Short mmCIF file of C-alpha atoms in Angstrom, two decimals:
data_model
loop_
_atom_site.label_atom_id
_atom_site.label_comp_id
_atom_site.label_asym_id
_atom_site.label_seq_id
_atom_site.Cartn_x
_atom_site.Cartn_y
_atom_site.Cartn_z
CA MET L 152 -15.78 -28.80 4.76
CA LYS L 153 -13.34 -29.79 2.04
CA ARG L 154 -11.77 -26.65 0.61
CA LEU L 155 -9.16 -25.82 -2.07
CA ALA L 156 -7.39 -22.45 -1.85
CA VAL L 157 -5.53 -21.03 -4.84
CA TYR L 158 -3.13 -18.35 -3.64
CA PHE L 159 -1.82 -16.02 -6.35
CA HIS L 160 1.59 -14.42 -5.81
CA TYR L 161 3.81 -12.08 -7.76
CA ASP L 162 7.21 -10.57 -7.01
CA ALA L 163 9.51 -9.23 -9.71
CA ARG L 164 12.54 -10.68 -7.92
CA GLY L 165 10.99 -14.02 -7.11
CA ARG L 166 10.79 -13.42 -3.35
CA ILE L 167 8.08 -14.51 -0.96
CA ASP L 168 8.06 -11.90 1.76
CA GLN L 169 6.99 -12.42 5.36
CA PRO L 170 3.49 -10.96 4.90
CA CYS L 171 2.84 -13.44 2.06
CA ARG L 172 4.16 -16.29 4.15
CA LEU L 173 1.94 -15.35 7.06
CA ALA L 174 -1.15 -15.21 4.84
CA VAL L 175 -0.40 -18.60 3.25
CA GLN L 176 0.34 -20.27 6.58
CA SER L 177 -2.86 -18.88 8.07
CA MET L 178 -4.89 -20.72 5.41
CA ARG L 179 -3.30 -24.11 6.07
CA PRO L 180 -5.80 -25.22 8.76
CA PHE L 181 -8.72 -24.47 6.46
CA ALA L 182 -7.78 -25.58 2.97
CA GLN L 183 -5.58 -27.61 0.66
CA LEU L 184 -3.25 -25.07 -0.94
CA LEU L 185 -2.09 -24.40 -4.48
CA PHE L 186 0.51 -21.61 -4.63
CA VAL L 187 0.65 -20.06 -8.12
CA THR L 188 3.24 -17.43 -8.94
CA ASN L 189 3.76 -15.32 -12.04
CA GLY L 190 7.47 -15.87 -12.53
CA ALA L 191 10.20 -18.08 -11.12
CA LEU L 192 11.02 -18.46 -7.43
CA GLY L 193 14.48 -18.89 -5.97
CA PRO L 194 15.53 -22.20 -4.37
CA GLU L 195 14.84 -21.01 -0.83
CA GLU L 196 11.36 -19.80 -1.78
CA ARG L 197 10.53 -23.07 -3.54
CA ALA L 198 11.65 -25.00 -0.48
CA TRP L 199 9.47 -22.83 1.72
CA VAL L 200 6.37 -23.46 -0.41
CA GLU L 201 7.00 -27.20 -0.34
CA GLY L 202 7.44 -27.01 3.43
CA THR L 203 3.94 -25.59 3.83
CA GLY L 204 2.48 -28.63 2.12
CA ALA L 205 1.22 -26.50 -0.79
CA GLU L 206 1.54 -27.48 -4.42
CA LEU L 207 3.59 -24.99 -6.44
CA LEU L 208 2.74 -23.76 -9.93
CA GLU L 209 5.20 -21.37 -11.61
CA ARG L 210 4.05 -19.67 -14.83
CA GLU L 211 5.02 -16.81 -17.12
CA ASN L 212 4.15 -13.34 -15.94
CA THR L 213 1.20 -12.89 -18.28
CA GLY L 214 -2.45 -12.20 -17.62
CA PHE L 215 -2.05 -10.79 -14.11
CA ASP L 216 -4.13 -12.58 -11.44
CA VAL L 217 -6.74 -13.58 -14.00
CA GLY L 218 -4.25 -15.63 -15.99
CA ALA L 219 -2.86 -17.20 -12.82
CA TYR L 220 -6.29 -18.27 -11.59
CA ARG L 221 -7.23 -19.66 -15.00
CA ASP L 222 -4.03 -21.67 -15.33
CA ALA L 223 -4.35 -22.93 -11.77
CA LEU L 224 -7.88 -24.22 -12.39
CA LEU L 225 -6.96 -25.84 -15.70
CA HIS L 226 -3.85 -27.32 -14.07
CA CYS L 227 -5.93 -28.99 -11.37
CA GLY L 228 -8.67 -30.06 -13.76
CA GLN L 229 -12.42 -29.77 -13.52
CA GLU L 230 -12.97 -33.19 -11.99
CA THR L 231 -10.46 -32.58 -9.19
CA VAL L 232 -11.73 -29.08 -8.36
CA CYS L 233 -15.34 -30.23 -8.33
CA GLY L 234 -14.42 -32.73 -5.65
CA PHE L 235 -14.14 -29.86 -3.18
CA ASP L 236 -16.99 -28.13 -1.36
CA GLU L 237 -15.42 -24.70 -1.77
CA LEU L 238 -12.80 -23.09 -3.98
CA VAL L 239 -11.05 -20.00 -2.61
CA LEU L 240 -9.28 -17.62 -5.01
CA MET L 241 -7.02 -15.36 -2.97
CA ASN L 242 -4.12 -13.07 -3.83
CA PHE L 243 -1.06 -11.46 -2.31
CA THR L 244 -2.50 -7.93 -2.36
CA LEU L 245 -4.14 -8.78 0.96
CA ALA L 246 -2.12 -8.60 4.18
CA GLY L 247 -3.14 -10.41 7.34
CA PRO L 248 -4.77 -12.02 9.12
CA VAL L 249 -5.02 -9.41 11.84
CA SER L 250 -5.88 -10.56 15.34
CA GLY L 251 -4.44 -11.63 18.66
CA GLY L 252 -4.20 -15.23 17.43
CA ARG L 253 -3.13 -16.39 13.98
CA ASP L 254 -6.21 -18.26 12.76
CA GLU L 255 -8.95 -16.85 15.00
CA PRO L 256 -10.41 -14.33 12.48
CA LEU L 257 -10.30 -16.84 9.62
CA ARG L 258 -12.00 -19.51 11.69
CA ARG L 259 -14.70 -17.02 12.60
CA MET L 260 -15.12 -16.04 8.96
CA PHE L 261 -15.41 -19.57 7.63
CA GLU L 262 -17.76 -20.64 10.45
CA THR L 263 -19.97 -17.61 9.86
CA MET L 264 -20.25 -18.22 6.13
CA ALA L 265 -20.86 -21.94 6.67
CA LYS L 266 -24.15 -20.88 8.28
CA ARG L 267 -25.23 -19.40 4.95
CA PRO L 268 -25.62 -22.48 2.73
CA GLU L 269 -27.97 -20.61 0.38
CA LEU L 270 -24.99 -18.74 -1.12
CA ASP L 271 -23.38 -20.05 -4.30
CA PHE L 272 -20.37 -17.75 -3.99
CA TRP L 273 -19.15 -15.19 -1.51
CA GLY L 274 -16.28 -12.80 -1.02
CA LEU L 275 -14.46 -10.98 1.71
CA THR L 276 -15.54 -7.44 0.74
CA ARG L 277 -17.47 -5.59 -1.93
CA HIS L 278 -17.05 -2.50 -4.07
CA TYR L 279 -20.15 -0.43 -4.78
CA ALA L 280 -21.40 0.64 -8.21
CA MET L 281 -19.90 3.69 -9.87
CA ARG L 282 -19.10 5.34 -13.18
CA SER L 283 -15.46 5.19 -14.25
CA ARG L 284 -13.97 6.06 -17.62
CA ARG L 285 -10.80 4.23 -16.61
CA PHE L 286 -12.69 0.97 -16.08
CA GLY L 287 -15.01 1.00 -19.06
CA GLY L 288 -17.76 3.36 -17.94
CA ARG L 289 -20.31 1.48 -15.86
CA VAL L 290 -18.87 -0.47 -12.92
CA PRO L 291 -21.49 -2.65 -11.17
CA GLU L 292 -21.47 -3.49 -7.49
CA HIS L 293 -19.23 -6.51 -7.10
CA LEU L 294 -17.27 -8.78 -4.82
CA GLN L 295 -13.60 -7.84 -4.87
CA SER L 296 -11.33 -10.43 -6.44
CA HIS L 297 -8.68 -10.41 -3.71
CA PHE L 298 -10.68 -13.10 -1.83
CA LEU L 299 -13.47 -14.95 -3.62
CA THR L 300 -15.05 -18.27 -2.61
CA VAL L 301 -17.04 -20.46 -5.02
CA ARG L 302 -19.31 -23.27 -3.80
CA GLY L 303 -20.61 -26.58 -5.11
CA ARG L 304 -23.59 -25.61 -7.27
CA LEU L 305 -21.66 -22.94 -9.17
CA LEU L 306 -18.40 -24.87 -9.02
CA ARG L 307 -19.96 -27.81 -10.85
CA ASP L 308 -21.92 -25.73 -13.34
CA PRO L 309 -20.53 -25.77 -16.92
CA ALA L 310 -20.93 -21.97 -17.03
CA PHE L 311 -18.22 -21.55 -14.40
CA TRP L 312 -15.70 -23.51 -16.45
CA ASP L 313 -16.70 -21.86 -19.71
CA TYR L 314 -16.10 -18.51 -18.01
CA TRP L 315 -12.46 -19.40 -17.38
CA ARG L 316 -11.78 -21.30 -20.60
CA GLN L 317 -13.05 -18.38 -22.68
CA MET L 318 -11.32 -15.73 -20.58
CA ARG L 319 -9.26 -13.24 -22.58
CA LEU L 320 -5.97 -12.69 -20.80
CA PRO L 321 -5.69 -9.04 -19.72
CA ARG L 322 -2.71 -6.99 -20.87
CA SER L 323 -3.07 -4.24 -18.25
CA TYR L 324 -4.33 -3.69 -14.73
CA GLU L 325 -7.40 -1.94 -16.15
CA GLU L 326 -8.21 -4.90 -18.39
CA SER L 327 -7.77 -7.26 -15.44
CA VAL L 328 -10.39 -5.30 -13.51
CA THR L 329 -12.87 -5.03 -16.36
CA CYS L 330 -12.62 -8.58 -17.74
CA HIS L 331 -12.84 -10.33 -14.36
CA GLU L 332 -13.10 -8.42 -11.08
CA THR L 333 -15.99 -6.12 -11.98
CA ARG L 334 -17.61 -8.75 -14.23
CA PHE L 335 -17.63 -11.97 -12.20
CA THR L 336 -20.34 -11.09 -9.66
CA GLU L 337 -22.90 -9.65 -12.07
CA TYR L 338 -22.22 -12.33 -14.68
CA PHE L 339 -23.12 -15.21 -12.38
CA ALA L 340 -25.82 -13.31 -10.47
CA GLU L 341 -27.67 -12.86 -13.78
CA LYS L 342 -27.53 -16.66 -14.22
CA GLY L 343 -29.37 -17.09 -10.92
CA PHE L 344 -26.49 -17.76 -8.55
CA ARG L 345 -26.69 -16.13 -5.10
CA TRP L 346 -23.88 -14.16 -3.49
CA ASP L 347 -22.90 -11.94 -0.57
CA SER L 348 -19.82 -10.57 1.18
CA TYR L 349 -18.56 -11.64 4.58
CA VAL L 350 -17.84 -8.09 5.73
CA GLN L 351 -21.12 -6.19 5.77
CA THR L 352 -20.81 -2.55 4.70
CA ASP L 353 -24.20 -1.63 3.24
CA ASP L 354 -24.57 1.16 5.79
CA LEU L 355 -21.49 2.73 4.17
CA ARG L 356 -22.84 2.45 0.61
CA GLN L 357 -23.62 6.16 0.36
CA VAL L 358 -20.34 7.14 2.03
CA PHE L 359 -17.55 5.05 0.47
CA LEU L 360 -17.41 3.09 -2.78
CA ASN L 361 -14.46 0.97 -1.60
CA PRO L 362 -14.65 0.54 2.18
CA ILE L 363 -11.59 -1.72 2.56
CA MET L 364 -9.49 1.17 1.25
CA ALA L 365 -11.48 4.07 2.66
CA CYS L 366 -11.84 2.83 6.26
CA PRO L 367 -9.74 -0.33 6.79
CA ARG L 368 -9.45 0.12 10.55
CA GLU L 369 -13.23 0.21 10.84
CA LEU L 370 -13.53 -3.06 8.90
CA ILE L 371 -10.88 -4.84 10.99
CA GLU L 372 -11.72 -3.49 14.42
CA LYS L 373 -15.52 -3.44 14.27
CA ARG L 374 -16.62 -5.66 11.39
CA GLY L 375 -14.35 -8.70 11.71
CA CYS L 376 -12.39 -8.29 8.47
CA PRO L 377 -9.26 -10.49 8.77
CA PHE L 378 -7.26 -8.69 6.07
CA PHE L 379 -6.32 -5.27 4.78
CA LYS L 380 -4.88 -4.14 1.45
CA ARG L 381 -1.13 -3.67 1.09
CA ARG L 382 -2.03 -0.82 -1.23
CA SER L 383 -3.32 1.15 1.74
CA PHE L 384 0.28 2.16 2.39
CA PHE L 385 1.31 3.22 -1.13
CA THR L 386 -1.88 4.20 -2.95
CA PRO L 387 -1.69 7.54 -4.84
CA TYR L 388 -2.46 10.09 -2.17
CA ALA L 389 -4.28 12.43 -4.55
CA ASP L 390 -6.75 9.62 -5.24
CA GLU L 391 -7.34 9.15 -1.53
CA LEU L 392 -8.01 12.85 -1.04
CA ARG L 393 -10.74 12.67 -3.64
CA ARG L 394 -12.42 9.87 -1.69
CA THR L 395 -11.46 10.42 1.97
CA ASP L 396 -9.77 12.89 4.32
CA GLY L 397 -6.45 11.12 3.75
CA THR L 398 -6.03 9.66 7.25
CA ALA L 399 -7.28 6.10 6.68
CA SER L 400 -3.86 4.53 6.14
CA ARG L 401 -2.28 6.31 9.08
CA GLU L 402 -5.09 5.21 11.37
CA LEU L 403 -4.70 1.64 10.11
CA TYR L 404 -0.94 1.66 10.69
CA GLU L 405 -1.24 3.04 14.22
CA TYR L 406 -4.00 0.56 15.04
CA LEU L 407 -1.93 -2.38 13.78
CA CYS L 408 1.07 -1.25 15.83
CA ARG L 409 -0.83 -0.48 19.01
CA GLU L 410 -3.67 -3.00 19.16
CA THR L 411 -2.59 -6.11 17.24
CA ALA L 412 0.21 -8.61 16.94
CA TYR L 413 0.48 -8.21 13.17
CA PRO L 414 4.16 -7.80 12.11
CA VAL L 415 3.63 -4.46 10.36
CA GLU L 416 7.36 -3.67 10.42
CA ALA L 417 8.00 -6.70 8.21
CA LEU L 418 5.45 -5.37 5.74
CA LEU L 419 7.18 -1.98 5.73
CA ALA L 420 10.55 -3.63 5.08
CA SER L 421 9.07 -5.30 1.99
CA LEU L 422 7.30 -2.19 0.70
CA LEU L 423 10.47 -0.13 1.01
CA GLN L 424 12.11 -2.38 -1.59
CA ASP L 425 9.33 -1.89 -4.13
CA TYR L 426 7.83 1.59 -3.80
CA PRO L 427 9.17 5.16 -3.75
CA LEU L 428 9.57 6.72 -0.32
CA ALA L 429 7.42 9.68 -1.34
CA ASP L 430 4.43 7.40 -2.05
CA LEU L 431 4.77 5.60 1.27
CA ALA L 432 5.36 8.79 3.26
CA CYS L 433 2.08 10.31 2.08
CA ASN L 434 0.09 7.42 3.50
CA LEU L 435 2.09 6.56 6.61
CA PRO L 436 2.68 8.69 9.74
CA TRP L 437 6.24 9.65 8.86
CA HIS L 438 5.70 13.31 9.72
CA TYR L 439 6.12 13.81 13.45
CA ILE L 440 5.04 16.75 15.60
CA LEU L 441 7.26 17.72 18.54
CA ALA L 442 4.94 19.20 21.13
CA PRO L 443 6.06 22.02 23.45
CA GLY L 444 7.81 20.73 26.55
CA GLU L 445 9.11 17.52 24.96
CA LYS L 446 12.58 16.33 25.91
CA SER L 447 15.46 18.72 25.36
CA GLY L 448 19.18 18.59 25.96
CA ALA L 449 21.94 16.35 24.64
CA PRO L 450 21.02 12.63 24.62
CA ASP L 451 23.48 9.74 24.45
CA LEU L 452 23.32 9.15 20.70
CA ALA L 453 26.09 6.57 20.39
CA GLY L 454 24.53 4.44 23.10
CA ARG L 455 21.35 4.28 21.02
CA GLY L 456 23.10 3.50 17.75
CA LEU L 457 22.44 7.00 16.43
CA ARG L 458 24.59 9.68 14.88
CA LEU L 459 24.09 13.38 14.19
CA LEU L 460 25.26 14.35 10.72
CA ARG L 461 25.92 17.88 9.52
CA PHE L 462 26.63 18.58 5.87
CA ALA L 463 26.06 21.07 3.09
CA PRO L 464 22.41 22.16 2.82
CA LEU L 465 20.60 21.98 -0.47
CA PRO L 466 21.61 25.01 -2.56
CA CYS L 467 18.80 27.59 -2.41
CA GLU L 468 18.47 31.34 -2.76
CA GLY L 469 16.74 34.15 -0.91
CA ALA L 470 14.11 33.36 1.70
CA ALA L 471 14.31 29.61 1.01
CA ALA L 472 17.98 29.60 2.06
CA TRP L 473 17.18 31.69 5.13
CA TYR L 474 14.49 29.25 6.31
CA LEU L 475 16.88 26.32 5.88
CA GLU L 476 19.54 28.15 7.90
CA GLN L 477 17.06 28.73 10.73
CA SER L 478 16.17 25.04 10.76
CA ALA L 479 19.83 23.99 10.91
CA ALA L 480 20.52 26.40 13.77
CA GLU L 481 17.86 24.68 15.93
CA ALA L 482 19.21 21.13 15.54
CA ASP L 483 20.56 20.74 19.08
CA LYS L 484 17.34 22.08 20.57
CA HIS L 485 15.33 19.10 19.28
CA LEU L 486 17.85 16.27 19.59
CA ALA L 487 16.42 14.57 22.68
CA ALA L 488 12.85 14.53 21.39
CA ALA L 489 14.03 13.38 17.97
CA ALA L 490 16.16 10.57 19.44
CA ALA L 491 13.15 9.31 21.41
CA LEU L 492 11.29 8.71 18.14
CA PHE L 493 13.89 6.14 17.07
CA GLU L 494 13.13 4.06 20.16
CA LYS L 495 9.42 3.96 19.31
CA ASN L 496 9.90 3.28 15.59
CA PRO L 497 12.40 0.50 14.82
CA ARG L 498 12.19 0.99 11.05
CA LEU L 499 12.99 4.73 11.30
CA GLY L 500 16.43 5.27 9.77
CA LEU L 501 16.76 9.02 9.23
CA LEU L 502 15.02 11.97 10.85
CA CYS L 503 15.30 15.62 9.85
CA PRO L 504 13.32 18.86 10.03
CA ALA L 505 10.35 19.21 7.72
CA TRP L 506 10.87 21.37 4.67
CA PRO L 507 9.96 25.01 5.19
CA SER L 508 6.30 25.42 4.31
CA TRP L 509 7.05 28.53 2.26
CA PRO L 510 6.00 27.35 -1.24
CA PRO L 511 9.07 28.55 -3.22
CA SER L 512 11.37 26.50 -0.99
CA GLY L 513 9.39 23.37 -1.77
CA ARG L 514 9.57 24.11 -5.48
CA ALA L 515 13.34 24.58 -5.25
CA CYS L 516 13.71 21.18 -3.57
CA ALA L 517 11.47 19.51 -6.13
CA GLU L 518 13.37 21.00 -9.08
CA ARG L 519 16.69 19.84 -7.70
CA TRP L 520 15.35 16.33 -7.03
CA ARG L 521 13.97 15.92 -10.53
CA ALA L 522 17.33 16.82 -11.98
CA VAL L 523 19.23 14.15 -10.07
CA TYR L 524 16.89 11.35 -9.02
CA PRO L 525 17.22 8.96 -12.01
CA GLY L 526 20.97 8.65 -11.54
CA LEU L 527 20.81 8.43 -7.74
CA ALA L 528 18.06 5.81 -7.79
CA GLU L 529 20.05 3.73 -10.26
CA GLU L 530 23.18 3.95 -8.09
CA GLU L 531 21.36 2.85 -4.94
CA LYS L 532 19.07 0.34 -6.73
CA VAL L 533 15.91 1.60 -5.07
CA PRO L 534 12.60 2.79 -6.59
CA ALA L 535 12.07 6.52 -6.96
CA GLY L 536 9.64 8.81 -8.76
CA LEU L 537 9.10 12.43 -9.71
CA THR L 538 7.94 13.41 -6.24
CA PRO L 539 10.93 14.06 -3.97
CA PRO L 540 11.20 12.02 -0.77
CA LYS L 541 11.45 13.74 2.58
CA ALA L 542 15.14 14.52 2.94
CA PRO L 543 17.48 16.58 5.17
CA VAL L 544 17.66 19.60 2.85
CA ALA L 545 18.57 21.88 5.79
CA GLY L 546 21.96 20.20 6.16
CA TRP L 547 21.54 18.02 9.23
CA ALA L 548 19.96 14.69 10.12
CA LEU L 549 19.79 12.26 12.97
CA VAL L 550 20.46 8.80 11.58
CA ARG L 551 20.46 5.23 12.74
CA GLU L 552 23.91 3.72 12.12
CA ALA L 553 22.39 0.55 10.65
CA ALA L 554 20.51 2.61 8.07
CA LEU L 555 23.77 3.87 6.55
CA HIS L 556 25.50 0.51 6.42
CA GLY L 557 27.86 0.39 3.44
CA ALA L 558 27.65 4.12 2.78
CA ASP L 559 30.74 6.07 1.79
CA LEU L 560 29.18 9.46 1.22
CA ASP L 561 30.65 12.83 0.45
CA LEU L 562 28.90 14.99 3.03
CA GLN L 563 29.83 18.15 1.17
CA SER L 564 28.21 17.21 -2.13
CA GLY L 565 25.09 19.12 -3.10
CA ASP L 566 23.11 15.87 -3.40
CA CYS L 567 24.12 14.46 -0.03
CA CYS L 568 20.64 14.86 1.45
CA TRP L 569 19.11 12.65 -1.25
CA ARG L 570 21.87 10.05 -1.11
CA LEU L 571 21.41 9.63 2.65
CA THR L 572 17.70 9.09 2.23
CA LEU L 573 18.03 6.54 -0.58
CA ARG L 574 20.79 4.63 1.21
CA ALA L 575 18.58 4.29 4.28
CA GLN L 576 15.80 2.96 2.06
CA LYS L 577 18.17 0.49 0.42
CA ASN L 578 19.03 -0.84 3.88
CA GLY L 579 15.35 -1.28 4.75
CA PHE L 580 14.70 1.92 6.70
CA TYR L 581 12.48 4.91 6.07
CA SER L 582 13.20 8.62 6.37
CA ALA L 583 10.85 10.92 8.26
CA VAL L 584 10.55 14.59 9.14
CA PHE L 585 9.49 16.48 12.23
CA GLU L 586 8.24 19.97 12.98
CA THR L 587 7.15 21.93 16.02
CA ALA L 588 3.52 22.36 17.01
CA ALA L 589 3.74 26.00 15.94
CA HIS L 590 4.88 25.06 12.44
CA ALA L 591 2.18 22.38 12.21
CA ALA L 592 -0.52 24.88 13.18
CA ALA L 593 0.75 27.34 10.57
CA ARG L 594 0.77 24.58 7.94
CA ALA L 595 -2.85 23.76 8.76
CA GLU L 596 -3.87 27.38 8.26
CA GLN L 597 -2.01 27.44 4.96
CA LEU L 598 -3.96 24.37 3.86
CA TRP L 599 -7.27 26.06 4.64
CA ALA L 600 -6.16 29.10 2.66
CA TYR L 601 -5.18 26.99 -0.34
CA GLN L 602 -8.43 25.02 -0.21
CA ALA L 603 -10.50 28.20 -0.10
CA ALA L 604 -8.55 29.64 -3.01
CA SER L 605 -8.87 26.47 -5.07
CA GLU L 606 -12.66 26.60 -4.80
CA ALA L 607 -12.82 30.01 -6.46
CA PRO L 608 -12.68 29.52 -10.27
CA PHE L 609 -11.45 33.04 -10.89
CA ALA L 610 -8.58 32.59 -8.43
CA VAL L 611 -7.58 29.33 -10.07
CA ALA L 612 -7.62 30.89 -13.54
CA LYS L 613 -5.61 33.85 -12.28
CA GLN L 614 -3.01 31.57 -10.72
CA LEU L 615 -2.73 29.53 -13.92
CA GLY L 616 -2.17 32.76 -15.81
CA ARG L 617 0.63 33.69 -13.43
CA LEU L 618 2.26 30.30 -13.89
CA VAL L 619 2.13 30.57 -17.67
CA LYS L 620 3.56 34.08 -17.53
CA HIS L 621 6.33 32.93 -15.19
CA LYS L 622 7.27 30.08 -17.52
CA LEU L 623 7.34 32.34 -20.55
CA GLU L 624 9.52 34.90 -18.75
CA ARG L 625 12.07 32.21 -17.88
CA ARG L 626 12.51 31.19 -21.52
#
């Protein structure tokens, strides 16, 4: 089958990271490639694209993926595109393929769909119908635009080309979704064109609206999906808790590491350059539990490229300060078990005790972070947000020497804990926390208590009243 694949890419700094390169290379055996990027690539990146045999189209960063696809089609021309049996529109938000061999899952996908000649267009996955004020109210069931394949009858129909020529370029992510992603499937289905998704998830229709985000491991491991969403690792965690139990991304990460050959560490290295640590840490398993009986004693840190740092704890008062002091006093007790985690996790750069789960201590940390993070993030040139990253607020951390490369830090400054964390991120490493099984069990009970309280309207109103009163008293 003669196939053209348009691969859409975007990177603010003009890079093509390893996950993108893997995805593009995996498509080479199955399609002629057009690589379209919103922006300008550097010389090395341009040379890489040319080396793959793909044609390169660089354009202004306007119109999101919709604008890129439209310009790519108009660049090729209707006559040229219609000379292919299939047109694949694919974008960089997908990571993969995931398997033991590079092209095995893609070959299986294309061979499976070739046995369904009745389809005029098909996609990798689907999103089920819902109501959403953010996306214009009614959202119909649709194929997701991260991987969409159009075939001959639709490809040669004037309606397909009118659709793109008349397309209004979106000015926001929401407009991109409403003017193309959630519209394309219904628009052409109503004109009589037949469609389906490769990954079958109808049995999950009443469970999850967006299965590739809600249960990605299930789709890869049991339903043959070759790709997963990069966004799995940095999606807003509050959104995930409204839709799932919040473990989907962690299960995906552990599955990729344990059961596949996918270079997940390379993906982490790229994400660390573009997203705040706090967003990544919510979705990834960067909170370790040290079980009773794990290694104790003094390990050879230097031989492992590690160093134990002690410095001024984050300034706190009352019980918050006491809890931090207790954590610092137990540093030596957990060194061996903590050091072992660095061997298992090559991207781990800094490890420290979890923050005390007493709520006022967390608030104290958050207030201090919000006061200093804009300046610190600018100094280190890394992304940061309002939510504080996990940091060694107790005044000690076990660090990988490579993670602090180029650091000349004042260990007695009150912001040292944040600077260490951001420097590790700048060097391509993440920071994580650990706690004992006893602390983890207590935290779980606290969660149940908070959930029960949040379900009682009177309790919520009472708590809001307390917060308002507290704020007024501080003025």
